[in-house]
PDB file of C-alpha atoms in Angstrom:
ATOM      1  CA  UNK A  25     -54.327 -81.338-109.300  1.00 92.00           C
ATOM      2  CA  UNK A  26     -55.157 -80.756-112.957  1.00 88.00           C
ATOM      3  CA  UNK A  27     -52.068 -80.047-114.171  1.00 92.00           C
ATOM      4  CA  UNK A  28     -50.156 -83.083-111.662  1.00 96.00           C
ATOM      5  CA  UNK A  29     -52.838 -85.608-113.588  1.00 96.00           C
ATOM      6  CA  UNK A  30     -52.370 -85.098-116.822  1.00 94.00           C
ATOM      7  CA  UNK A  31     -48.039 -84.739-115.967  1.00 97.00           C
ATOM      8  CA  UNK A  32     -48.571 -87.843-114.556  1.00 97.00           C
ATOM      9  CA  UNK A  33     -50.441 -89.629-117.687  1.00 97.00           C
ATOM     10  CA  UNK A  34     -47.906 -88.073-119.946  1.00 97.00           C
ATOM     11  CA  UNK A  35     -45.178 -89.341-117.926  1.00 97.00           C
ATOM     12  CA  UNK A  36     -46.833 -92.495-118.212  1.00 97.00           C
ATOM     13  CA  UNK A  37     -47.861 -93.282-121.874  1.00 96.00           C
ATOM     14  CA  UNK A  38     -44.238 -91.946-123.042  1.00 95.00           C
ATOM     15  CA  UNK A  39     -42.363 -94.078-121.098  1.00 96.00           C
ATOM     16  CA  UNK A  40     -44.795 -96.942-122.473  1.00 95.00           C
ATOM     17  CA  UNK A  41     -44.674 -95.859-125.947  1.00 93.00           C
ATOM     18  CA  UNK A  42     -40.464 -95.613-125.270  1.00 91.00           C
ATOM     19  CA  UNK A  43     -40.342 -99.420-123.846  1.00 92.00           C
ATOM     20  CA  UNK A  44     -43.208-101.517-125.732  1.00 91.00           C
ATOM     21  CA  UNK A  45     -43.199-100.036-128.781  1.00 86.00           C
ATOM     22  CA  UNK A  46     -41.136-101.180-131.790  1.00 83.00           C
ATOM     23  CA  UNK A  47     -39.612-100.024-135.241  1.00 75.00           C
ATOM     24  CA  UNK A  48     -40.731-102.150-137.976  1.00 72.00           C
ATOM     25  CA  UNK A  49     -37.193-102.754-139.433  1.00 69.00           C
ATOM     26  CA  UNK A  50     -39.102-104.048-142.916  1.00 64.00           C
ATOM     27  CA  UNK A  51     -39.985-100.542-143.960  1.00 59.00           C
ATOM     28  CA  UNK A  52     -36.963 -98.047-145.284  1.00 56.00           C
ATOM     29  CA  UNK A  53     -37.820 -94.549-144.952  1.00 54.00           C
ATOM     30  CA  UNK A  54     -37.908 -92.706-147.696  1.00 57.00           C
ATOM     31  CA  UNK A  55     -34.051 -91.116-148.113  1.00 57.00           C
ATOM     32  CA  UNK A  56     -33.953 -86.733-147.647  1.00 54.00           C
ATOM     33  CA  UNK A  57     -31.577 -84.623-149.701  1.00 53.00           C
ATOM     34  CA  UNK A  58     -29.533 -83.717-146.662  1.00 55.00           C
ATOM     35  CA  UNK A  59     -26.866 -84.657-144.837  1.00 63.00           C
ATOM     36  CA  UNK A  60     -26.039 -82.735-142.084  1.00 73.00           C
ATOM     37  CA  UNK A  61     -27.228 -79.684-140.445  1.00 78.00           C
ATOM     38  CA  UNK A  62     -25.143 -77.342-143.158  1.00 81.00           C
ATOM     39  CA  UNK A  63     -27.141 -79.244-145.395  1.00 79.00           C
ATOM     40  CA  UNK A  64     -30.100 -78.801-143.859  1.00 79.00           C
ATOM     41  CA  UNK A  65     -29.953 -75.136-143.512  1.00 82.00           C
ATOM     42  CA  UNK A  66     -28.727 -74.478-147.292  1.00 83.00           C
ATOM     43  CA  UNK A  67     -31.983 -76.713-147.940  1.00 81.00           C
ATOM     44  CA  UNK A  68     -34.205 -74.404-146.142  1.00 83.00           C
ATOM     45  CA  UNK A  69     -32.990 -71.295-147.592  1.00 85.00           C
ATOM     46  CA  UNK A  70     -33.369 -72.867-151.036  1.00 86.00           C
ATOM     47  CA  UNK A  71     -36.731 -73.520-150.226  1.00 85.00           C
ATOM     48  CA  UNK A  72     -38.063 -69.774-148.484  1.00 86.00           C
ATOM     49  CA  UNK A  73     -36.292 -68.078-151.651  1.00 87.00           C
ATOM     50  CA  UNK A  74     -39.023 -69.613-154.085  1.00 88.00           C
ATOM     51  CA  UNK A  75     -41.298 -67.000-154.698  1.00 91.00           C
ATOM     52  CA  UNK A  76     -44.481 -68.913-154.178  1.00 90.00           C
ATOM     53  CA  UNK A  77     -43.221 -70.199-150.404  1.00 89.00           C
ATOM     54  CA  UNK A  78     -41.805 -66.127-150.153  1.00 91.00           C
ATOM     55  CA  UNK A  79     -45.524 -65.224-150.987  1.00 92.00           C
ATOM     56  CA  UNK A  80     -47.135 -67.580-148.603  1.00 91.00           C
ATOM     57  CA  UNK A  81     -45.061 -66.933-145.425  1.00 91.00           C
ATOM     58  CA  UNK A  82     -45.551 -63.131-145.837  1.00 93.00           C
ATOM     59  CA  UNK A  83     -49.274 -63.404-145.893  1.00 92.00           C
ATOM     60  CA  UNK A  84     -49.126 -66.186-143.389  1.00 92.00           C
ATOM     61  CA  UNK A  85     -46.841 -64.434-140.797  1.00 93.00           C
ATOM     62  CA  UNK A  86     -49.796 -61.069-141.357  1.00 93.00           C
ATOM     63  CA  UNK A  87     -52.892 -63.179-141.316  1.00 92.00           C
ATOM     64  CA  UNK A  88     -53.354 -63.346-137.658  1.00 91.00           C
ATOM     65  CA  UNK A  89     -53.158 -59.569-136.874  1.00 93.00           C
ATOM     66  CA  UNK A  90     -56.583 -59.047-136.758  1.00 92.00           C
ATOM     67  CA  UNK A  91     -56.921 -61.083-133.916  1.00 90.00           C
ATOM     68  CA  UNK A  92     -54.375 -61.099-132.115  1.00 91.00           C
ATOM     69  CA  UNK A  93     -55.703 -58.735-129.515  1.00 91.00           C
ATOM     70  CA  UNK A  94     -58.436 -60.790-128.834  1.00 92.00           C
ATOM     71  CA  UNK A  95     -56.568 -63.929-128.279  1.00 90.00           C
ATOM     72  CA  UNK A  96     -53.801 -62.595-126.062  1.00 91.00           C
ATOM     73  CA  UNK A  97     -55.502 -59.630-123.855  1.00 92.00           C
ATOM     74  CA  UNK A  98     -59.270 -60.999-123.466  1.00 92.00           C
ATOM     75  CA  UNK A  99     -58.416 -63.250-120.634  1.00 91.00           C
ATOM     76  CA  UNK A 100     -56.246 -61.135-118.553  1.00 91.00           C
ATOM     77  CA  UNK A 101     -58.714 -58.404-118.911  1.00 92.00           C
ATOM     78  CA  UNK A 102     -61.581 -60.587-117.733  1.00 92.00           C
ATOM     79  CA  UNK A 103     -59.269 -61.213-114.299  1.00 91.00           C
ATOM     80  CA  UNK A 104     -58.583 -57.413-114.276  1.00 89.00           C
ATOM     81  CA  UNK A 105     -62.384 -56.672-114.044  1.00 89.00           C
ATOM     82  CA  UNK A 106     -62.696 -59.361-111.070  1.00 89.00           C
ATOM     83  CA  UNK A 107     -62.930 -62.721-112.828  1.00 90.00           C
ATOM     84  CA  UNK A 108     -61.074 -64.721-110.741  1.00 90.00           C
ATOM     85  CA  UNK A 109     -58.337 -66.679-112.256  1.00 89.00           C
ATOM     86  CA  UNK A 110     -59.319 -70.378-110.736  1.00 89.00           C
ATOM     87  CA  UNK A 111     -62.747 -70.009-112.716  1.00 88.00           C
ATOM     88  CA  UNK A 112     -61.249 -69.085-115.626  1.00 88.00           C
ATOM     89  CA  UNK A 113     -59.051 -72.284-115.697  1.00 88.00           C
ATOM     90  CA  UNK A 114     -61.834 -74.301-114.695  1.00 88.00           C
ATOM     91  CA  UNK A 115     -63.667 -72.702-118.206  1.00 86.00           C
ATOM     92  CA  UNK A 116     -61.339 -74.390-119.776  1.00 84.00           C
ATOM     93  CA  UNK A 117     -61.409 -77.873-118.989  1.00 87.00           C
ATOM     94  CA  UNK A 118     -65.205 -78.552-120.880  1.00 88.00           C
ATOM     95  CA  UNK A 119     -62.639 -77.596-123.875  1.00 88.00           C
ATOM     96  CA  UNK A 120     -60.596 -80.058-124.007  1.00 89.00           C
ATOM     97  CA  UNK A 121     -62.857 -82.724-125.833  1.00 90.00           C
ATOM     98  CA  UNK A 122     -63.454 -80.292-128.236  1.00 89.00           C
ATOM     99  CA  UNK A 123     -60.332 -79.450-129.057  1.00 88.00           C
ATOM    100  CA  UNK A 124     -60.179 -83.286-129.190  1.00 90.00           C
ATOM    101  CA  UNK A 125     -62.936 -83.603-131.520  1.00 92.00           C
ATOM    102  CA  UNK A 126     -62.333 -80.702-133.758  1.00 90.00           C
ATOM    103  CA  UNK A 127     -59.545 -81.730-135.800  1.00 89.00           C
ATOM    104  CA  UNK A 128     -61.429 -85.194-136.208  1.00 90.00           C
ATOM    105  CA  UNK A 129     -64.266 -82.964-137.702  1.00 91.00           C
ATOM    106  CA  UNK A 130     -62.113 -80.442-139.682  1.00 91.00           C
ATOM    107  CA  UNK A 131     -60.156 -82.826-141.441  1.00 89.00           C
ATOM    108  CA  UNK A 132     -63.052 -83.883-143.624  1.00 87.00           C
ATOM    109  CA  UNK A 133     -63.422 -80.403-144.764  1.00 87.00           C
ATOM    110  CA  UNK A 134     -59.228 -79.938-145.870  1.00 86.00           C
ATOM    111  CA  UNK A 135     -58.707 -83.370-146.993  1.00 84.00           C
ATOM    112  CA  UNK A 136     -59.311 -81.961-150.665  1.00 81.00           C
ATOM    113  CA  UNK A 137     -57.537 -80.222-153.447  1.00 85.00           C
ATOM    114  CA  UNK A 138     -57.932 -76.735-151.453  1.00 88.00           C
ATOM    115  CA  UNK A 139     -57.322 -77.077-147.801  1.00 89.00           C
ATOM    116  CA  UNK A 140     -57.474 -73.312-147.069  1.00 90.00           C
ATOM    117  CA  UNK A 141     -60.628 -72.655-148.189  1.00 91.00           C
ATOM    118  CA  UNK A 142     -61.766 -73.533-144.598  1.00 91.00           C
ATOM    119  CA  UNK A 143     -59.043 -71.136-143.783  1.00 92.00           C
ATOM    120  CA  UNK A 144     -60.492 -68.493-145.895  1.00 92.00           C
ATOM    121  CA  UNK A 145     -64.268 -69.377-144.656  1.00 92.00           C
ATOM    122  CA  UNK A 146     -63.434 -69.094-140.517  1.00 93.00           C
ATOM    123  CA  UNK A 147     -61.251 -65.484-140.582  1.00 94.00           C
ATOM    124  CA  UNK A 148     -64.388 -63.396-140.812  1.00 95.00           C
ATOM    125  CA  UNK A 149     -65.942 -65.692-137.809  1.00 95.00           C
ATOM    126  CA  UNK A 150     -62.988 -65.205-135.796  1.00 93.00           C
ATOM    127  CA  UNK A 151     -62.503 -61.661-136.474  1.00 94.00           C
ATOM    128  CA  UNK A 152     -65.985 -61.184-135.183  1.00 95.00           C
ATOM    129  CA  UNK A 153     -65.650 -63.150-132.087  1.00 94.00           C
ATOM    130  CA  UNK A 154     -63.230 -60.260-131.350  1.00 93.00           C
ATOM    131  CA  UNK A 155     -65.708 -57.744-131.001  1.00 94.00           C
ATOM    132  CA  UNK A 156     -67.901 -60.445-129.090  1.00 93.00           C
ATOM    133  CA  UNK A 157     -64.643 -60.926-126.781  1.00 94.00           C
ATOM    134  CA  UNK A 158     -64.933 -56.750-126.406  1.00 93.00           C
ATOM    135  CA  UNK A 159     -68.125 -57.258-125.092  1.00 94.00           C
ATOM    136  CA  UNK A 160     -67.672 -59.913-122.514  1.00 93.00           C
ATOM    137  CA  UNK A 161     -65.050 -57.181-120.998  1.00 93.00           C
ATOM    138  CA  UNK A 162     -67.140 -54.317-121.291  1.00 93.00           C
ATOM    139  CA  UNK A 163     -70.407 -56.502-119.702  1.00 92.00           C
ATOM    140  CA  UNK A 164     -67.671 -58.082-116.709  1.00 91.00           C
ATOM    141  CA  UNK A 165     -68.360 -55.472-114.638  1.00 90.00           C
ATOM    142  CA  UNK A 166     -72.256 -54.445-115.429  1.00 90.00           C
ATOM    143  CA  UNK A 167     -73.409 -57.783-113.906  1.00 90.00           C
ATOM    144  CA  UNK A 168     -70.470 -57.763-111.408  1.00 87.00           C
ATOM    145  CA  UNK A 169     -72.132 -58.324-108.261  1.00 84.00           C
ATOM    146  CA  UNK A 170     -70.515 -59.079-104.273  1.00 81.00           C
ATOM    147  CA  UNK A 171     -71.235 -62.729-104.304  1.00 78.00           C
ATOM    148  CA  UNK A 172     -68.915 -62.731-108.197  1.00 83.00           C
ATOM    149  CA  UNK A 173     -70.342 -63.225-111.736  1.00 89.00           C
ATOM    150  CA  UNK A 174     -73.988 -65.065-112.211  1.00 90.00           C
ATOM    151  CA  UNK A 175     -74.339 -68.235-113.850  1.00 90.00           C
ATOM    152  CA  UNK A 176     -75.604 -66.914-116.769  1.00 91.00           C
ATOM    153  CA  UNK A 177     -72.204 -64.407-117.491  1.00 92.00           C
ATOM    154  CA  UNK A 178     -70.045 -67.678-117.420  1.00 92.00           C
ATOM    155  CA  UNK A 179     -72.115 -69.500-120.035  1.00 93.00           C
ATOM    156  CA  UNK A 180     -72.069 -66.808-122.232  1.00 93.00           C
ATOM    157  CA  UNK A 181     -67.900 -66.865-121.829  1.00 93.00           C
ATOM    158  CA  UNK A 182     -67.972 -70.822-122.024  1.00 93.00           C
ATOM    159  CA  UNK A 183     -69.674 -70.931-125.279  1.00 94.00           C
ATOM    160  CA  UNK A 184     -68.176 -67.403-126.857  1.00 93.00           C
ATOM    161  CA  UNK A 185     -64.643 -69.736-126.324  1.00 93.00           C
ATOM    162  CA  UNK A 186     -66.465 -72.778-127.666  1.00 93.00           C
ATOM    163  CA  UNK A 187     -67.206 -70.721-131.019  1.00 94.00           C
ATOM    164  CA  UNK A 188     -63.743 -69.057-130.187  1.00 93.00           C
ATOM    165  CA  UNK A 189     -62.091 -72.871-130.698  1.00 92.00           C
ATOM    166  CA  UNK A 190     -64.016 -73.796-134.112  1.00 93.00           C
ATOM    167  CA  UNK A 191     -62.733 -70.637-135.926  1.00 94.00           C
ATOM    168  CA  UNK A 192     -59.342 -71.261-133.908  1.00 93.00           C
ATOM    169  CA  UNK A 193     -59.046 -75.051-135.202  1.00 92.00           C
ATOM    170  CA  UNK A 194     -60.459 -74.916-138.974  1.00 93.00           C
ATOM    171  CA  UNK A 195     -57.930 -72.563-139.436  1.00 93.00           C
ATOM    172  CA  UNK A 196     -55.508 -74.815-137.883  1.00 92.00           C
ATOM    173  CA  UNK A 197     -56.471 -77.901-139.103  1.00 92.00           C
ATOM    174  CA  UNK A 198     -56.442 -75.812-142.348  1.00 93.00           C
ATOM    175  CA  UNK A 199     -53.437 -74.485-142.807  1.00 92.00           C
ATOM    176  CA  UNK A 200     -51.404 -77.755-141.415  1.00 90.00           C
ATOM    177  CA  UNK A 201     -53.725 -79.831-144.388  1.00 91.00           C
ATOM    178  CA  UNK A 202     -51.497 -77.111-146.754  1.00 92.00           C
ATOM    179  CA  UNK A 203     -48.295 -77.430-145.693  1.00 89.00           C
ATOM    180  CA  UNK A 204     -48.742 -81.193-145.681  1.00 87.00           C
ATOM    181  CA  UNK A 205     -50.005 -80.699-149.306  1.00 88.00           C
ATOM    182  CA  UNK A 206     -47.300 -78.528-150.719  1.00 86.00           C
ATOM    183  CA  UNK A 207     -44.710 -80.216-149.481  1.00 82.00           C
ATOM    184  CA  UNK A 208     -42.366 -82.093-151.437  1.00 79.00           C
ATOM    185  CA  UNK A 209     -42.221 -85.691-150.278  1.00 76.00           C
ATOM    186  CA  UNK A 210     -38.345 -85.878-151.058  1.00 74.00           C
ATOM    187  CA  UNK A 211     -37.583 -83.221-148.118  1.00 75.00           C
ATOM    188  CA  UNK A 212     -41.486 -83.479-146.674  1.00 67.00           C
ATOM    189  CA  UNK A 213     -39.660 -83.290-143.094  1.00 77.00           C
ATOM    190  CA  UNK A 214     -37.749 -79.683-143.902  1.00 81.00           C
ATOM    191  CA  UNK A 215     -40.352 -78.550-146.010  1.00 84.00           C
ATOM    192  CA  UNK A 216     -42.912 -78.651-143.407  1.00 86.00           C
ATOM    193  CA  UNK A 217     -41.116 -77.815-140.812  1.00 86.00           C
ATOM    194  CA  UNK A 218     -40.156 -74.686-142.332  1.00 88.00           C
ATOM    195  CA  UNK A 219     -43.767 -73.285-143.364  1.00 89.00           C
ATOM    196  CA  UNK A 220     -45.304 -74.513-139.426  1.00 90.00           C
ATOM    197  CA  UNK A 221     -42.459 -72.768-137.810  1.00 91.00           C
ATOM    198  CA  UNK A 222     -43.493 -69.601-140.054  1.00 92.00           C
ATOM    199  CA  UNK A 223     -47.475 -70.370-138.811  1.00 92.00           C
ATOM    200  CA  UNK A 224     -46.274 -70.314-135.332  1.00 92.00           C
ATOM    201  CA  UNK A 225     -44.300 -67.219-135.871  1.00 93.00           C
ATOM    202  CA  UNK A 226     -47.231 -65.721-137.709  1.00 92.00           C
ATOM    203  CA  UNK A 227     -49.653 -66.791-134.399  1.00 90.00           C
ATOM    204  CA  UNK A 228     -47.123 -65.471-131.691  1.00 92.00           C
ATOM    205  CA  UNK A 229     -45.052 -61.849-132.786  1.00 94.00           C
ATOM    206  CA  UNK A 230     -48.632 -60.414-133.138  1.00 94.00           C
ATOM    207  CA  UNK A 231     -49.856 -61.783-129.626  1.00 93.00           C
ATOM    208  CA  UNK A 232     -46.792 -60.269-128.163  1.00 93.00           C
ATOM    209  CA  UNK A 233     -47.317 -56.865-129.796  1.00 93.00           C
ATOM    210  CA  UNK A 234     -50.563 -56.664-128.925  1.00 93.00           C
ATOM    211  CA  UNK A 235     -49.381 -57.721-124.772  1.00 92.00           C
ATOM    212  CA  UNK A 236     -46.822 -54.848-125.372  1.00 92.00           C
ATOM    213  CA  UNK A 237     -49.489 -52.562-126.476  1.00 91.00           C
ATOM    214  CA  UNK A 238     -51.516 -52.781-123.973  1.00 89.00           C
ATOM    215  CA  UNK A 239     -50.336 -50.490-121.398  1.00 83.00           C
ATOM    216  CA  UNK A 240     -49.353 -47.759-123.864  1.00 83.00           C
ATOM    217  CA  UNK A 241     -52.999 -47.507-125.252  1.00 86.00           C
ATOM    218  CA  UNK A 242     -55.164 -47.607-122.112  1.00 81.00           C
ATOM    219  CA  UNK A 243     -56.903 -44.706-121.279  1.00 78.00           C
ATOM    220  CA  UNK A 244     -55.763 -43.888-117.576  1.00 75.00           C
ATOM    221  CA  UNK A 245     -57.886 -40.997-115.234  1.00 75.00           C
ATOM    222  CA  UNK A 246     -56.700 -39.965-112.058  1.00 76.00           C
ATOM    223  CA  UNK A 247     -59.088 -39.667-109.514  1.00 77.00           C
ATOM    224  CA  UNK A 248     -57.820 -36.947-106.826  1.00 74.00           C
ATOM    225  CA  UNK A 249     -54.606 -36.221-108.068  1.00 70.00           C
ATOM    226  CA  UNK A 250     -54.721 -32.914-109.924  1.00 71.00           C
ATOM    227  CA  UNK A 251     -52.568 -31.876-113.049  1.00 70.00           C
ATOM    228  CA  UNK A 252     -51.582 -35.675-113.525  1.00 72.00           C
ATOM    229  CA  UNK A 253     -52.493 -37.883-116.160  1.00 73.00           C
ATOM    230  CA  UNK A 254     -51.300 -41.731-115.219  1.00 75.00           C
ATOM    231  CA  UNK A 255     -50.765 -42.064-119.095  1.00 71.00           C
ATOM    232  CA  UNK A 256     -47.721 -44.211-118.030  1.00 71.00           C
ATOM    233  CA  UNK A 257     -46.722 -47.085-115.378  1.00 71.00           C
ATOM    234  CA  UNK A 258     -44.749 -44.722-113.293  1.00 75.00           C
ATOM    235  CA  UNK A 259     -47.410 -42.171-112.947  1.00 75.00           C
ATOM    236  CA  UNK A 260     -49.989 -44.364-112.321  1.00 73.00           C
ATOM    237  CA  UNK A 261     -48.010 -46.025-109.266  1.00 75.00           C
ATOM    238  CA  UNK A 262     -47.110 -42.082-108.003  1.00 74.00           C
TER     239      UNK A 262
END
C-alpha cells in the first residue's frame, strides 16, 4: 500500500509537471563546450586528469569504507536475529520527514566558502554509530522474547537510524554543496555530473564488498556434526 501511494503520487505530479508546466523561452541557457557525446566524453577525461579532481575522487571513492558495513549488513542482520522484515519497513516511514527536513537544515551549514567542513565534522559520528549499529545486533536477541521485540528495543533502533540519517545527510548535503562549488559554470552540467557519479561510486563498491564479505567472515559452529566446520555455504547446508 505504501509503495502503490507514493507510485501513484509520482505518477501523478510528473505527468502534471509534463502538461502544465512551461519553458520560459526569454531566458537562454548558458552555452556548454560540447557538442556531442565524443565531445562530451573527451570533456570528462580532461576534467578527471587534473590533479586536484584526481586527488578528490580518490579520497572520495575511500571515504565511505569505514562504514560501509554498517550501512549495508545492519538491517539484514537485524531480520536474521528475528526482526521481522514488515517492522523494519514500517521503522522507516517516521524517516521520511526527516530526510525531508535535513537538507533544509544542512544547507545553512555548506552554503559557505568550505562546504565539507560539515563533511569532515559528521565522519567520526557516523563511524561511531557503527559500533552502536553492532550493538543493536548483538542486544536483538538478549531481549528477544515469544511475543517479538519490546517497545523499548524498537525505539532504541528508531532513533539510532534517526542519528544514523543526520551523519548520513550532512555529509550529503556536504559534499553535493562542493561539487556545486567547484564546478566550472561553463561545463557546470559535466563537471558535476562527473564528481556525483564518483560520490555514488564511492557510497556503493564498498557496500557491495562488505555484502560479499559477509559470508566469508562469519564464524560458523556445527552443532552435532563432528569433524565439520560449516566455514562455507556448502557445508553449512550438508
Amino acid at each position: 500500500d505504501f509503495l502503490f501511494f507514493w507510485g501513484a503520487v509520482f505518477l501523478v505530479t510528473t505527468t502534471l509537471v509534463a502538461f502544465l508546466k512551461k519553458e520560459n523561452q526569454e531566458l537562454i541557457p548558458a552555452k556548454e563546450e560540447t557538442k556531442g557525446i565524443t565531445d562530451t566524453y573527451r570533456l570528462l577525461f580532461s576534467i578527471i586528469k587534473m590533479p586536484a579532481v584526481l586527488t578528490f575522487c580518490l579520497l572520495i571513492l575511500t571515504s565511505k569504507v569505514g562504514f560501509s558495513a554498517a550501512d549495508a549488513v545492519t538491517g539484514l542482520k537485524l531480520v536474521e536475529e528475528g526482526v521481522p522484515k514488515e517492522h523494519l519497513a514500517l521503522l522507516a516511514v517516521p524517516m521520511v520527514p526527516l530526510q525531508i527536513i535535513l537538507p533544509l537544515v544542512i544547507s545553512k551549514y555548506t552554503a559557505g566558502p568550505q562546504p565539507l567542513n560539515t563533511f569532515y565534522k559528521a565522519m567520526p559520528y557516523r563511524l561511531l554509530l557503527g559500533l552502536e549499529f553492532a550493538f543493536l545486533v548483538w542486544w536483538a536477541p538478549k531481549v528477544k522474547h515469544e511475543g517479538g521485540f519490546p517497545i523499548y528495543y524498537y525505539a532504541v533502533v528508531v532513533l539510532s537510524y534517526a542519528l544514523h540519517q543526520i551523519t548520513l545527510y550532512s555529509m550529503y548535503v556536504a559534499i553535493m554543496a562542493f561539487n556545486a562549488k567547484v564546478s566550472d559554470p561553463l561545463i557546470g552540467g559535466t563537471y558535476m555530473t562527473l564528481l556525483n557519479t564518483v560520490s555514488n561510486l564511492g557510497g556503493n563498491w564498498p557496500s557491495t564488498v562488505a555484502l560479499w564479505l559477509v559470508d566469508p567472515l562469519t564464524v560458523k559452529e556445527c552443532a552435532g556434526a563432528q569433524g565439520h566446520t560449516c566455514a562455507t555455504t556448502a557445508a553449512a547446508e550438508v
